[in-house]
Amino acid sequence: MLYGTPTAAGSFAFSITGSAGYPNPTSSYTRDYVLVVEQSPVEIYTLMFPDATAGRYYSQGISARGGLQPHRYSLAAGALPPGLSLSEYGSISGTPVATGHFNFTVRVTDSTSGSASTATRDFSITVALPVVSIFTDRLNPAAVDSNYITVMTTYGGKEPYTYALTAGTLPAGLQLTTYGH
């Protein structure tokens, strides 16, 4: 049995001798071989990226196989969402600052001296606004004939925030301002 994981490409000549009568061989035969180890071409095997949220840190890696390591990554076409960048080591990271659907092509190049092996793959990242949520989860108790104020706090989405009463009724004497304060 010949086994293992070749670590270099090339043409390798060697001889193997088979013997009969172990441990004291009574006959043997030698055969010459040439084994060609081919370098597989580099290919990107990351298929897609998850969506990103504007204003929130994003980090995803791109993986490639084949070719000679180390691999180097670059943008071949299109544009990443503003605020994100691609490192030469295959990491897309940063904080996206614009929403939308962004199409781009990534190129990977291996470390072959001479004619390097390259591959490209098309990707897209959709950047959405964060979900709007009212942070104020409880209201302090109110007392009859006493001044009452609670400032509504919201996060996510894009400012300015506006507020509206969508169900029920406020107690007599209280009102909700459009801007929550």
Coordinates of C-alpha atoms in Angstrom, one line a residue:
M1 CA 0.0 0.0 0.0
L2 CA 1.2 3.5 -0.9
Y3 CA -0.6 6.1 1.1
G4 CA -0.4 9.6 2.6
T5 CA -1.0 13.2 1.5
P6 CA 1.4 14.7 -1.1
T7 CA 2.7 18.0 -0.1
A8 CA 4.3 19.0 -3.3
A9 CA 3.4 18.9 -7.0
G10 CA 5.8 17.3 -9.5
S11 CA 6.9 14.1 -11.2
F12 CA 8.5 11.6 -8.8
A13 CA 10.4 8.5 -10.0
F14 CA 11.0 5.6 -7.5
S15 CA 11.4 1.9 -7.4
I16 CA 9.5 -0.6 -5.2
T17 CA 10.7 -4.1 -4.5
G18 CA 8.3 -6.8 -3.5
S19 CA 9.7 -9.9 -1.8
A20 CA 8.4 -13.4 -1.0
G21 CA 9.4 -15.5 2.0
Y22 CA 9.3 -13.0 4.9
P23 CA 11.4 -12.8 7.1
N24 CA 14.0 -14.5 4.8
P25 CA 13.2 -13.5 1.2
T26 CA 13.5 -16.3 -1.3
S27 CA 12.6 -14.2 -4.3
S28 CA 12.0 -10.6 -5.1
Y29 CA 10.9 -8.3 -7.9
T30 CA 11.6 -4.6 -8.4
R31 CA 9.4 -2.3 -10.4
D32 CA 10.1 1.3 -11.4
Y33 CA 7.3 3.9 -11.1
V34 CA 6.7 7.5 -12.0
L35 CA 4.0 9.2 -9.9
V36 CA 2.8 12.6 -11.1
V37 CA 1.3 14.7 -8.4
E38 CA -0.8 17.5 -9.8
Q39 CA -1.4 20.8 -8.1
S40 CA -5.2 21.2 -7.9
P41 CA -6.3 24.6 -9.1
V42 CA -7.3 27.1 -6.5
E43 CA -11.0 27.6 -6.0
I44 CA -13.2 29.6 -3.7
Y45 CA -15.6 27.3 -1.8
T46 CA -17.4 29.9 0.3
L47 CA -20.9 30.0 -1.2
M48 CA -22.6 33.1 0.3
F49 CA -22.6 35.7 3.0
P50 CA -25.2 36.4 5.6
D51 CA -27.0 39.8 5.6
A52 CA -25.5 42.7 7.5
T53 CA -27.1 45.4 9.7
A54 CA -26.2 49.0 9.1
G55 CA -24.3 50.4 12.1
R56 CA -23.3 47.0 13.5
Y57 CA -19.9 45.3 13.2
Y58 CA -19.7 42.6 10.5
S59 CA -17.0 40.0 10.0
Q60 CA -17.0 37.0 7.6
G61 CA -14.2 34.9 6.1
I62 CA -13.8 33.6 2.6
S63 CA -12.3 30.1 2.2
A64 CA -10.4 28.6 -0.7
R65 CA -8.8 25.3 -1.4
G66 CA -6.3 24.0 -3.9
G67 CA -3.4 25.8 -5.4
L68 CA -0.4 26.6 -3.2
Q69 CA -0.8 28.3 0.2
P70 CA -0.9 31.0 1.2
H71 CA -3.8 32.4 -0.8
R72 CA -4.3 36.1 -1.4
Y73 CA -7.8 37.7 -1.9
S74 CA -8.8 40.8 -3.7
L75 CA -11.9 42.5 -5.1
A76 CA -12.1 41.7 -8.8
A77 CA -15.3 43.6 -9.6
G78 CA -18.2 45.5 -8.0
A79 CA -18.1 47.1 -4.6
L80 CA -18.5 46.0 -1.0
P81 CA -21.0 47.9 1.1
P82 CA -19.5 51.2 2.3
G83 CA -17.8 50.6 5.6
L84 CA -16.7 47.1 4.8
S85 CA -13.3 46.0 3.5
L86 CA -11.7 42.9 2.2
S87 CA -8.3 41.9 3.6
E88 CA -5.7 40.1 1.5
Y89 CA -6.2 37.1 3.8
G90 CA -9.9 36.7 3.0
S91 CA -11.7 38.5 5.7
I92 CA -14.6 40.9 5.0
S93 CA -15.1 43.1 8.0
G94 CA -16.1 46.6 9.2
T95 CA -19.3 48.4 10.1
P96 CA -21.6 49.0 7.1
V97 CA -22.9 52.6 6.9
A98 CA -25.3 52.3 4.0
T99 CA -28.3 50.0 3.3
G100 CA -28.9 48.2 0.0
H101 CA -27.9 45.1 -2.0
F102 CA -24.2 45.1 -3.0
N103 CA -22.8 42.7 -5.7
F104 CA -19.1 42.1 -6.0
T105 CA -16.6 39.5 -7.2
V106 CA -13.7 38.2 -5.1
R107 CA -10.5 36.9 -6.7
V108 CA -8.2 34.4 -5.0
T109 CA -4.6 33.9 -6.1
D110 CA -2.3 31.1 -4.9
S111 CA 1.4 31.4 -4.2
T112 CA 2.6 29.6 -7.3
S113 CA 5.8 31.1 -8.6
G114 CA 5.5 32.0 -12.3
S115 CA 2.0 31.5 -13.5
A116 CA -0.2 31.7 -10.4
S117 CA -3.6 29.9 -10.2
T118 CA -6.5 32.3 -9.7
A119 CA -10.3 31.8 -9.3
T120 CA -13.2 34.2 -8.9
R121 CA -16.7 34.0 -7.4
D122 CA -19.6 36.4 -7.4
F123 CA -21.1 37.3 -4.1
S124 CA -23.6 39.8 -2.6
I125 CA -24.3 41.2 0.8
T126 CA -27.6 42.9 1.7
V127 CA -27.3 45.6 4.4
A128 CA -30.6 46.4 6.2
L129 CA -31.5 48.9 8.9
P130 CA -31.6 47.4 12.4
V131 CA -35.1 46.5 13.7
V132 CA -36.6 49.4 15.6
S133 CA -37.4 48.6 19.2
I134 CA -38.6 50.8 22.1
F135 CA -36.1 50.4 24.9
T136 CA -38.4 51.8 27.6
D137 CA -40.0 48.6 28.8
R138 CA -41.9 49.8 31.9
L139 CA -43.6 53.0 32.9
N140 CA -43.3 54.5 36.4
P141 CA -46.6 54.7 38.3
A142 CA -48.4 58.0 38.0
A143 CA -50.4 59.9 40.7
V144 CA -53.6 61.9 40.3
D145 CA -52.9 65.7 40.2
S146 CA -49.1 65.1 40.1
N147 CA -46.8 66.0 37.2
Y148 CA -45.7 63.0 35.2
I149 CA -43.0 62.6 32.6
T150 CA -41.4 59.6 31.0
V151 CA -39.0 59.9 28.0
M152 CA -39.4 57.1 25.5
T153 CA -36.1 55.6 24.4
T154 CA -35.7 53.7 21.1
Y155 CA -32.9 52.0 19.3
G156 CA -32.4 50.5 15.9
G157 CA -33.6 51.8 12.6
K158 CA -32.7 55.3 11.6
E159 CA -33.4 58.5 13.5
P160 CA -35.4 60.6 14.0
Y161 CA -37.9 58.4 15.8
T162 CA -41.5 59.2 16.0
Y163 CA -44.2 57.8 18.2
A164 CA -48.0 57.2 17.9
L165 CA -50.6 55.7 20.2
T166 CA -51.7 52.6 18.2
A167 CA -54.0 50.9 20.8
G168 CA -55.9 51.7 24.0
T169 CA -56.3 55.2 25.5
L170 CA -54.0 57.3 27.7
P171 CA -55.2 58.4 31.1
A172 CA -57.0 61.7 31.1
G173 CA -54.5 64.6 31.3
L174 CA -51.6 62.7 29.7
Q175 CA -50.5 62.9 26.1
L176 CA -47.8 61.3 23.9
T177 CA -45.7 63.7 21.8
T178 CA -44.8 62.6 18.3
Y179 CA -41.1 62.6 19.2
G180 CA -41.5 60.7 22.5
H181 CA -40.4 63.5 24.9

